[in-house]
PDB file of C-alpha atoms in Angstrom:
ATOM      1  CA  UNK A 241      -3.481  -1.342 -23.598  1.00 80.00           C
ATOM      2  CA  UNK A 242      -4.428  -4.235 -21.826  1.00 83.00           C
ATOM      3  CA  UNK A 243      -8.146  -5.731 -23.720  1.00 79.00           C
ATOM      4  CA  UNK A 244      -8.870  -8.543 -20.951  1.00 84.00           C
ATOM      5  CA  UNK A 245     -12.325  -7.839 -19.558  1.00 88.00           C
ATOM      6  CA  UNK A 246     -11.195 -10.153 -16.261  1.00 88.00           C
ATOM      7  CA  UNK A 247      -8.784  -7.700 -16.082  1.00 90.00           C
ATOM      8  CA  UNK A 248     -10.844  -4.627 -15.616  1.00 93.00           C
ATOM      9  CA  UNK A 249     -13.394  -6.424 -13.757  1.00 92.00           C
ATOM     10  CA  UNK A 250     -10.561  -7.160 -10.938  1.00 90.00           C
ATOM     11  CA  UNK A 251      -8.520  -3.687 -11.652  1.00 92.00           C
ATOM     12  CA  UNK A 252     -11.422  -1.161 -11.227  1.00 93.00           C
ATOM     13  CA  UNK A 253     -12.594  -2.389  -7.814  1.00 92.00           C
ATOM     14  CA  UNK A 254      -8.582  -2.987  -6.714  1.00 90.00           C
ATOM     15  CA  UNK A 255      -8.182   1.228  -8.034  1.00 92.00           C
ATOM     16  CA  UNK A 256     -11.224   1.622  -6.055  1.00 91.00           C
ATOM     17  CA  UNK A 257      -9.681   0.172  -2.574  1.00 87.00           C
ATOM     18  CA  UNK A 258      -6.312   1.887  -3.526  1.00 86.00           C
ATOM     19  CA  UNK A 259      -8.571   5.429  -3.707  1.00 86.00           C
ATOM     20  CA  UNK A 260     -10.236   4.463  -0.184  1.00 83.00           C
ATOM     21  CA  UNK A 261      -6.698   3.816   1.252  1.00 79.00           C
ATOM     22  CA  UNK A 262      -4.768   6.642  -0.039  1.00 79.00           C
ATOM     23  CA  UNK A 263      -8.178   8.703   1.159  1.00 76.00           C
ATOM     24  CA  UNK A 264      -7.261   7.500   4.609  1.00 69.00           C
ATOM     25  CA  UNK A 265      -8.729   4.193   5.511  1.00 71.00           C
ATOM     26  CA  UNK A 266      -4.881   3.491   5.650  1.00 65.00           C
ATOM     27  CA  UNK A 267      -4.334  -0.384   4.155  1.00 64.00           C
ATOM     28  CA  UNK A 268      -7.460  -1.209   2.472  1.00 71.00           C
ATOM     29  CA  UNK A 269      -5.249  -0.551  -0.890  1.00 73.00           C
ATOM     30  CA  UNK A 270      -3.018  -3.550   0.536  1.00 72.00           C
ATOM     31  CA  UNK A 271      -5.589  -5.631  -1.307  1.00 74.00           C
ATOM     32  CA  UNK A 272      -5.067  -4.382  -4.991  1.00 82.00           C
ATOM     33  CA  UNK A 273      -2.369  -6.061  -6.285  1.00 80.00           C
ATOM     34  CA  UNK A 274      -3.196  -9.778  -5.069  1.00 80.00           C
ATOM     35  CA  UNK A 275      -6.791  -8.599  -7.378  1.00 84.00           C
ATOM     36  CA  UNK A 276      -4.753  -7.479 -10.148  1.00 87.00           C
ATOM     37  CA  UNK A 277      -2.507 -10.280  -9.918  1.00 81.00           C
ATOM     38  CA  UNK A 278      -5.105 -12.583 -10.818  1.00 82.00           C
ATOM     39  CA  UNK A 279      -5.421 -11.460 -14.274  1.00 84.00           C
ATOM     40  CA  UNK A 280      -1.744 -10.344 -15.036  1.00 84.00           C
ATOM     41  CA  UNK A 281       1.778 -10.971 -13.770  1.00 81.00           C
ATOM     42  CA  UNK A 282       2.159  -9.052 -10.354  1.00 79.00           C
ATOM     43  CA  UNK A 283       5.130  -7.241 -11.550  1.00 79.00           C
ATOM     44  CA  UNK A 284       3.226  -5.661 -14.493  1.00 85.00           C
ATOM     45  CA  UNK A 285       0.447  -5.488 -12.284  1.00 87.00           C
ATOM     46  CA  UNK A 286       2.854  -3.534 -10.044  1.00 85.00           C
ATOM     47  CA  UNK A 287       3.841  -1.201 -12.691  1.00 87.00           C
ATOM     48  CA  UNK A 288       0.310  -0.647 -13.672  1.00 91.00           C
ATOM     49  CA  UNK A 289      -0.443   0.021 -10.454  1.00 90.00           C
ATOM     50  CA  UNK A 290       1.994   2.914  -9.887  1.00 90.00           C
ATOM     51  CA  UNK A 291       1.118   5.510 -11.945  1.00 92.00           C
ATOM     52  CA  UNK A 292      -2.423   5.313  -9.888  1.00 92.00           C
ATOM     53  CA  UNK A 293      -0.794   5.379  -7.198  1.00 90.00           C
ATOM     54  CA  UNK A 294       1.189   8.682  -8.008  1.00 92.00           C
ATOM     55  CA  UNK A 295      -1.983  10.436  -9.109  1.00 90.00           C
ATOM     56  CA  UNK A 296      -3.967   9.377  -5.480  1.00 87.00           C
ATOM     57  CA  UNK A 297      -1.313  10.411  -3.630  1.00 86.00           C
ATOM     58  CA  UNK A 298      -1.095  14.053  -5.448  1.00 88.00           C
ATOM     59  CA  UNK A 299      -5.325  13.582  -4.023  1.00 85.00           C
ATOM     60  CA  UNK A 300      -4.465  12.992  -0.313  1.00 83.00           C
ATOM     61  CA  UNK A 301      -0.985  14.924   0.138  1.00 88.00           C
ATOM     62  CA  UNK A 302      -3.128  17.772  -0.214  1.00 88.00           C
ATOM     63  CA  UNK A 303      -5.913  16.864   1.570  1.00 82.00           C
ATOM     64  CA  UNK A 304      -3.759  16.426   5.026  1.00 82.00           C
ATOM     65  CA  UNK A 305      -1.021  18.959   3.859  1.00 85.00           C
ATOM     66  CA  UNK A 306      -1.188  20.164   7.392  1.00 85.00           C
ATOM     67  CA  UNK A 307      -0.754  16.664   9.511  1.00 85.00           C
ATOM     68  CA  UNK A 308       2.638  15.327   9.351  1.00 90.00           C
ATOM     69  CA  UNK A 309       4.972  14.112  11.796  1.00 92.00           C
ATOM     70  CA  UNK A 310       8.251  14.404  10.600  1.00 93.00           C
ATOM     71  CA  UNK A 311      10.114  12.592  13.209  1.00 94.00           C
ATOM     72  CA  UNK A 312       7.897   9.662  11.511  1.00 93.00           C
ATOM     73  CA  UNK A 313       8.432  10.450   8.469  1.00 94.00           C
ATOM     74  CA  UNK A 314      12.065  10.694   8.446  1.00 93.00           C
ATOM     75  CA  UNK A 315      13.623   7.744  10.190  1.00 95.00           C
ATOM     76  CA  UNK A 316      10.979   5.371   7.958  1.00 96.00           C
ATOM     77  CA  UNK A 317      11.606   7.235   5.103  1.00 96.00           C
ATOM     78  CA  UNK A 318      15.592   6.886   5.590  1.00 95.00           C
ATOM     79  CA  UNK A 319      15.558   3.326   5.809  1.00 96.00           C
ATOM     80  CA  UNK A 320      12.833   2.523   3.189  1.00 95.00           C
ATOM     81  CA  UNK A 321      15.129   3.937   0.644  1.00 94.00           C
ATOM     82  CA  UNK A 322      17.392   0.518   1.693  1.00 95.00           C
ATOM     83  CA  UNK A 323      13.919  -1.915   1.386  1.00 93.00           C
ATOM     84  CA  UNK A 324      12.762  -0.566  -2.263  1.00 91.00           C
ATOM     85  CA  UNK A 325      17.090  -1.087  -3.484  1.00 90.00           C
ATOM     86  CA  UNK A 326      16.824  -4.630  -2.069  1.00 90.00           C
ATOM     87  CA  UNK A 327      13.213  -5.047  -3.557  1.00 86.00           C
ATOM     88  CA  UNK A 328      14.346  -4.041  -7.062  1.00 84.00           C
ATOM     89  CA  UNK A 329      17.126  -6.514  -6.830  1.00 85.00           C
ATOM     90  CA  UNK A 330      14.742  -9.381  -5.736  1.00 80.00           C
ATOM     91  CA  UNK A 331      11.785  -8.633  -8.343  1.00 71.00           C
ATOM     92  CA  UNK A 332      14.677  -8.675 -10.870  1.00 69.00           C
ATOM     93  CA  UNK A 333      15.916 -12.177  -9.941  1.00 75.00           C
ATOM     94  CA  UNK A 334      13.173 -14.325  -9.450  1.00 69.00           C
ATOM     95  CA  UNK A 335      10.384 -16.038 -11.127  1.00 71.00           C
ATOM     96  CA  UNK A 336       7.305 -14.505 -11.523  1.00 64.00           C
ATOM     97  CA  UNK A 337       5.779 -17.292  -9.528  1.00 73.00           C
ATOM     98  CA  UNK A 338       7.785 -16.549  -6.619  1.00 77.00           C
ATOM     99  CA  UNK A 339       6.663 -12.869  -6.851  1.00 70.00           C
ATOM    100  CA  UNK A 340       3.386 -14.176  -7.155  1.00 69.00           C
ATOM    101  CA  UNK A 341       4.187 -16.349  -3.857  1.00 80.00           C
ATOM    102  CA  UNK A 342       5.510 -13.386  -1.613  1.00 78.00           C
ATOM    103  CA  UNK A 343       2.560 -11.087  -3.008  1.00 73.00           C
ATOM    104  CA  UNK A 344       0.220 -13.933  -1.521  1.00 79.00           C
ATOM    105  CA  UNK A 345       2.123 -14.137   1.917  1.00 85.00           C
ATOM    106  CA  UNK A 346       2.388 -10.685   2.336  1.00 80.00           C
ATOM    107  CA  UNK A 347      -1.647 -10.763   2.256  1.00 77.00           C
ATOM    108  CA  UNK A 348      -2.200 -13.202   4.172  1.00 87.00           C
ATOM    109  CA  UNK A 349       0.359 -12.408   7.264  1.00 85.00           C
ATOM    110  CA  UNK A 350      -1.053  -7.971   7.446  1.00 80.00           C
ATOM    111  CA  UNK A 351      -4.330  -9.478   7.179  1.00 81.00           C
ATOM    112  CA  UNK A 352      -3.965 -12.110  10.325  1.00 87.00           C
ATOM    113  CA  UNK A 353      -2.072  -9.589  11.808  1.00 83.00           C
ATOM    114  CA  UNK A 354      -4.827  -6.697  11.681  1.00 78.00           C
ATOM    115  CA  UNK A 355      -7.370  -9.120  12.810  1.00 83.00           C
ATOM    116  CA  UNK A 356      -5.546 -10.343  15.307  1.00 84.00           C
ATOM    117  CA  UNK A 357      -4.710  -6.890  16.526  1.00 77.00           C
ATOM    118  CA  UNK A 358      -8.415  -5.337  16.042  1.00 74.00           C
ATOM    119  CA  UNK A 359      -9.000  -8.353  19.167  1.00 80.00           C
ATOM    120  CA  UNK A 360      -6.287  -7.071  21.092  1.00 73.00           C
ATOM    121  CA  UNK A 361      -7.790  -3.893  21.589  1.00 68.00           C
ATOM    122  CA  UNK A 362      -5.877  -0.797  21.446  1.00 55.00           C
ATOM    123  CA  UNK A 363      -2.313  -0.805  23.569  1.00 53.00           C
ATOM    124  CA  UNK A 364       0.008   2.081  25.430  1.00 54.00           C
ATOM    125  CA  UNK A 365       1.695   4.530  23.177  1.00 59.00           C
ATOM    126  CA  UNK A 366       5.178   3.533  22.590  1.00 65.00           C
ATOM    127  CA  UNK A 367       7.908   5.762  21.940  1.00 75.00           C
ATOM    128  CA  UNK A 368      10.706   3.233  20.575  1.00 81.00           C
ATOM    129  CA  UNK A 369      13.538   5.061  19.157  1.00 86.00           C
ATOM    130  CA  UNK A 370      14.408   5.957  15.715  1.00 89.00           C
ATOM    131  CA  UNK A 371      16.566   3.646  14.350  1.00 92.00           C
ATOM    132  CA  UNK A 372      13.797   0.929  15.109  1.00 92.00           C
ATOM    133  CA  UNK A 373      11.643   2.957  12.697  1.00 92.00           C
ATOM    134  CA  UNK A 374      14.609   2.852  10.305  1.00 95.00           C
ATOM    135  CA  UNK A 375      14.431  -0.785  10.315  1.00 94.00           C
ATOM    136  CA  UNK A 376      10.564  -0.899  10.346  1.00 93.00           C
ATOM    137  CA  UNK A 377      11.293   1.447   6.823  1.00 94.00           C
ATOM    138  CA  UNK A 378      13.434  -1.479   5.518  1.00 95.00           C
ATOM    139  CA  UNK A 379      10.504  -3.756   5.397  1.00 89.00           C
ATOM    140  CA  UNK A 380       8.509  -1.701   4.472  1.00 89.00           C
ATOM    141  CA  UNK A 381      10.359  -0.147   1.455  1.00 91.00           C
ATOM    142  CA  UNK A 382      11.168  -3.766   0.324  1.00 88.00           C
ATOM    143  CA  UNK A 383       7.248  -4.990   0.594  1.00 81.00           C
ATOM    144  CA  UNK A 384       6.373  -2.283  -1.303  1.00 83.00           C
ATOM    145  CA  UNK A 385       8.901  -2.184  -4.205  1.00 83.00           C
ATOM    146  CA  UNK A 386       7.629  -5.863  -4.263  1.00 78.00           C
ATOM    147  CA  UNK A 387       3.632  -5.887  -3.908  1.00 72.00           C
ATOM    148  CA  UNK A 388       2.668  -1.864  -2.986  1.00 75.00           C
ATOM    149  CA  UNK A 389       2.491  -3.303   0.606  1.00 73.00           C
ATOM    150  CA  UNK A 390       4.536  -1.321   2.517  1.00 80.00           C
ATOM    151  CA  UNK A 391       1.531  -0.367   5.316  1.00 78.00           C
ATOM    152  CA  UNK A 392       2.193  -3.345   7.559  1.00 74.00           C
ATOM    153  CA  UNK A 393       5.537  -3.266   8.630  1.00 82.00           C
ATOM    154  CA  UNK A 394       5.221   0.844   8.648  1.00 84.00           C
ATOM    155  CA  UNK A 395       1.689   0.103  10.626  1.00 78.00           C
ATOM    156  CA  UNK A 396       3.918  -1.910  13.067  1.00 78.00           C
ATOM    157  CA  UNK A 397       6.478   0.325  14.380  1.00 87.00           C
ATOM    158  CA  UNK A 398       3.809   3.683  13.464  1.00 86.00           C
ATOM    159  CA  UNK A 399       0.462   2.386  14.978  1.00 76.00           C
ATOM    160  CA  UNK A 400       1.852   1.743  18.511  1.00 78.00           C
ATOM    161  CA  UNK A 401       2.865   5.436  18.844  1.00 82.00           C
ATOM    162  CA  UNK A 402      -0.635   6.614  19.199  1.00 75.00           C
ATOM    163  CA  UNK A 403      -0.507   9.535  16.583  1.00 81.00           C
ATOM    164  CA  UNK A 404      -3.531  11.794  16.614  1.00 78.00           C
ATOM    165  CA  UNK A 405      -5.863  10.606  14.213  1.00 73.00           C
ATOM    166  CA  UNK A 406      -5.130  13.067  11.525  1.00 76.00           C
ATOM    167  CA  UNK A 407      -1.463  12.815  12.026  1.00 85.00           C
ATOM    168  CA  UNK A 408      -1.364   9.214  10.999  1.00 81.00           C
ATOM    169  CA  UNK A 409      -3.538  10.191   8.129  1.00 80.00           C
ATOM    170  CA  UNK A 410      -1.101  12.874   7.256  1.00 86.00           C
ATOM    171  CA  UNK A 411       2.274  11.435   7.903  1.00 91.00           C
ATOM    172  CA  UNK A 412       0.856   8.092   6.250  1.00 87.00           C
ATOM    173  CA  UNK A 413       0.269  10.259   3.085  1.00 86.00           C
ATOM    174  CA  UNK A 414       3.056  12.256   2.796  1.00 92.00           C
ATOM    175  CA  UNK A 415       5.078   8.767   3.240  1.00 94.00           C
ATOM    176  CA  UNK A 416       3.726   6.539   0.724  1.00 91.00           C
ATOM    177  CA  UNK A 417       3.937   9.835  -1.840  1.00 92.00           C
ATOM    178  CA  UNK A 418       7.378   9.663  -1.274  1.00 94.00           C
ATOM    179  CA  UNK A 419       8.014   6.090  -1.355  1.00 93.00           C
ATOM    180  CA  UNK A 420       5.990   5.920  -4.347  1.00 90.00           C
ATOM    181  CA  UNK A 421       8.531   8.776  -6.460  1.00 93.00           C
ATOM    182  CA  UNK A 422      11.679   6.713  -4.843  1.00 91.00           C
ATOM    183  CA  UNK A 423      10.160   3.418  -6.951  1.00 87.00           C
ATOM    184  CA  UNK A 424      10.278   5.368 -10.088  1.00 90.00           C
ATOM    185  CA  UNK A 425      13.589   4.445 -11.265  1.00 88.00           C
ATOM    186  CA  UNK A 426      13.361   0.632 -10.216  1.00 81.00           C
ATOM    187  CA  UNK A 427      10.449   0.380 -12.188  1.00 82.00           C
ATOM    188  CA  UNK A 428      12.112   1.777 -15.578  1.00 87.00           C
ATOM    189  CA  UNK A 429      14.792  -0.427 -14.828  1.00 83.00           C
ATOM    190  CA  UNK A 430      12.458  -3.559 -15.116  1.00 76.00           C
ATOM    191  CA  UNK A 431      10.981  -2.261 -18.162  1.00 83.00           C
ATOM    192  CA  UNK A 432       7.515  -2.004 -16.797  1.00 80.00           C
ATOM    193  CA  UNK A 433       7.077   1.429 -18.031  1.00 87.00           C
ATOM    194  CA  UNK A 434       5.647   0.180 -21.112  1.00 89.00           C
ATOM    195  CA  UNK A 435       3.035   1.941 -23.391  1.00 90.00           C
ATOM    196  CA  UNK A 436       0.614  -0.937 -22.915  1.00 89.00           C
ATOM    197  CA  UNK A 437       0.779  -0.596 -19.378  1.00 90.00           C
ATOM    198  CA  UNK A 438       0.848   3.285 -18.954  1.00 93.00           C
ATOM    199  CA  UNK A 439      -1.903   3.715 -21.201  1.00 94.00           C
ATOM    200  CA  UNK A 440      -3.944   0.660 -19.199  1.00 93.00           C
ATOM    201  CA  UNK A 441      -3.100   3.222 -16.703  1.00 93.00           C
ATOM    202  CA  UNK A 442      -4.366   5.962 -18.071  1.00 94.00           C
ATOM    203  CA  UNK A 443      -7.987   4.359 -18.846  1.00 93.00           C
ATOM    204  CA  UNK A 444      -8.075   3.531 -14.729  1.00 94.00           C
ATOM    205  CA  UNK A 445      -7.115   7.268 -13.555  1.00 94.00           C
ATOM    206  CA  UNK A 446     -10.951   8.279 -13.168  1.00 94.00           C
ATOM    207  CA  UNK A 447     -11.585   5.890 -11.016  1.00 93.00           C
ATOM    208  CA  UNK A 448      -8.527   6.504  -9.203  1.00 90.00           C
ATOM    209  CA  UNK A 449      -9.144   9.965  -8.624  1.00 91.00           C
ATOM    210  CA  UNK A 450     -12.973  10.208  -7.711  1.00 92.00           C
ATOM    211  CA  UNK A 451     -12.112   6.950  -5.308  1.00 90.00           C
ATOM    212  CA  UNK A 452      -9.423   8.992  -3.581  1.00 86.00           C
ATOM    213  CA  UNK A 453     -12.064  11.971  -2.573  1.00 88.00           C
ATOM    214  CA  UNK A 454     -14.487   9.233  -1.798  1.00 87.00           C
ATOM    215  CA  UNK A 455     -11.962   7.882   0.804  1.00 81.00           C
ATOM    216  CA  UNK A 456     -11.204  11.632   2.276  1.00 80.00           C
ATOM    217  CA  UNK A 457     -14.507  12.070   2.378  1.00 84.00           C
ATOM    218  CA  UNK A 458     -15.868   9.563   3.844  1.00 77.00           C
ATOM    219  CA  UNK A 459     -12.870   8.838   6.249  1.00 70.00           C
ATOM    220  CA  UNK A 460     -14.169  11.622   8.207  1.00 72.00           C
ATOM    221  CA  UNK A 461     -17.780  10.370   8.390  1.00 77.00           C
ATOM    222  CA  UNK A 462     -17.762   6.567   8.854  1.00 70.00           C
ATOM    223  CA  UNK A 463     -16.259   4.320  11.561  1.00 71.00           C
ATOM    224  CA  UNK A 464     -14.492   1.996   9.496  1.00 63.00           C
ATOM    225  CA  UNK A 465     -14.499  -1.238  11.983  1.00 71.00           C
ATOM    226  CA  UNK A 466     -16.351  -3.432  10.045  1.00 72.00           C
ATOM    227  CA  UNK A 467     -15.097  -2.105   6.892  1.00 69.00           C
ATOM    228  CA  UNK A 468     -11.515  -3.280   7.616  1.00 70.00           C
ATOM    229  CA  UNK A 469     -12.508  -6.545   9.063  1.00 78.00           C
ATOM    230  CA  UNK A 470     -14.483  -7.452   5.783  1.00 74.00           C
ATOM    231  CA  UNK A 471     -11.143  -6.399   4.184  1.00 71.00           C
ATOM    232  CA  UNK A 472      -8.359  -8.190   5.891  1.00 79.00           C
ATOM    233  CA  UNK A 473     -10.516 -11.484   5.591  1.00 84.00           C
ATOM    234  CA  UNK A 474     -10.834 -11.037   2.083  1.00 74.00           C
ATOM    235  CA  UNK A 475      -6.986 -10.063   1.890  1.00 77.00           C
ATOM    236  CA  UNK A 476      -6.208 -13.967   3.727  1.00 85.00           C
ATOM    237  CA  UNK A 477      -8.445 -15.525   0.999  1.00 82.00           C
ATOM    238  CA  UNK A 478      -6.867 -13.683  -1.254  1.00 76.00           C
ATOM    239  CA  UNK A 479      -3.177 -14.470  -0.271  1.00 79.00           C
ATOM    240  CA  UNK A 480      -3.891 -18.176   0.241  1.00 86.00           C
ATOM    241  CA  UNK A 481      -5.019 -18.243  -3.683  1.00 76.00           C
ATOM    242  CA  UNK A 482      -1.824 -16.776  -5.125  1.00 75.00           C
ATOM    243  CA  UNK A 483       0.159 -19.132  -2.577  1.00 83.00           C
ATOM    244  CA  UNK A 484      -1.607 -22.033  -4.050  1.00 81.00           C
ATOM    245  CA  UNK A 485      -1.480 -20.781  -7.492  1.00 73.00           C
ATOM    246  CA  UNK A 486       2.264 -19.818  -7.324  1.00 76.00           C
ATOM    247  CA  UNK A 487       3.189 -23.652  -6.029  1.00 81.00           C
ATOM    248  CA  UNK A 488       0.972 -25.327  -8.567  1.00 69.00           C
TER     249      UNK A 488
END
């Protein structure tokens, strides 16, 4: 089990955002593995991570059990299958520093790109077919095998269709739970599964949890604007740290 306090003092709040996220304020979690990468190597981190992110999602599967759209869910889901094969081969073939790198640019570039869609305003509904969500689901599979980032280039092809609020809850849900099981065997592959990390894990979980029923909770109660704003800022400064740190 990991001892490093700077660890924990980065790790609870990043399990904290995760719980918010996978509670429905879809993409603050984005933010938890540049934090945790601080303190550790983002592939460990990534592994740590997991586990966490199998227990939230067990939280918020349930609580939108009855919001999915499965049209959604199954063209990303097809093709994110390809992004997490790719991923595995990428995280098992480079440095850590240029995992480090692409954890830091994938920050920074959903961050600017929120922002710079929160300006926009909202746009028409799009109904673009399929197979664009299929490739949408390649990027996204292969950002998240890499960094648990797979919400913004599922956010891109998803967030134009205009889903009723709790069907982008639910279908987001239901779709990272899956994505999350389909990691699995990458991960044990890598050798992440270790006892040191699972049981660094383990001591998160309670935060974890009670964060996840926060986020359901309070996803229904608060207009999360300026939340999200404070968010993607902080996941730019964030990115543009590891960047830096990963060229040094």
């Amino acid at each position: 089990m990991i001892a490093d306090p700077l660890f924990y003092a980065l790790a609870v709040p990043a399990v904290a955002l995760l719980g918010l996220g996978k509670g429905g304020f879809a993409g603050a979690g984005s933010l938890s593995l540049p934090m945790v990468a601080f303190a550790t190597d983002p592939v460990q981190a990534a592994a740590i991570l997991l586990p966490i992110l199998i227990v939230q999602d067990a939280v918020s599967v349930w609580a939108f059990r009855r919001s999915i759209d499965w049209y959604v869910m199954g063209w990303t889901l097809a093709g994110a299958v390809i992004g997490i094969a790719i991923g595995y081969v990428f995280a098992a073939s480079v440095s850590a520093d240029m995992v480090l790198a692409m954890v830091g640019a994938i920050s920074i570039l959903f961050g600017a790109y929120q922002l710079r869609r929160n300006r926009m305003g909202a746009t028409t509904a799009s109904d673009s077919p399929g197979w664009v969500g299929s490739l949408f689901g390649v990027a996204s599979g292969f950002t998240s095998q890499i960094a648990h980032a797979g919400a913004p280039p599922w956010q891109l092809w998803v967030m134009p269709r205009q889903l009723a609020p709790a069907y982008l809850v639910g279908t987001t849900a239901f779709y990272f739970a899956a994505v999350n099981w389909i990691k699995v065997p990458a991960y044990l592959a890598l050798g992440q599964f270790t006892r040191a990390n699972l049981t660094t894990a383990a001591a998160l979980m309670p935060v974890a949890i009670a964060s996840t029923f926060a986020g359901v909770w309070l996803v229904r109660r608060v207009s999360p604007e300026r939340f999200y704003t404070a968010i993607y800022w902080l996941m730019i400064a964030v990115g543009v740290v590891l960047v830096a740190k990963a060229i040094a």
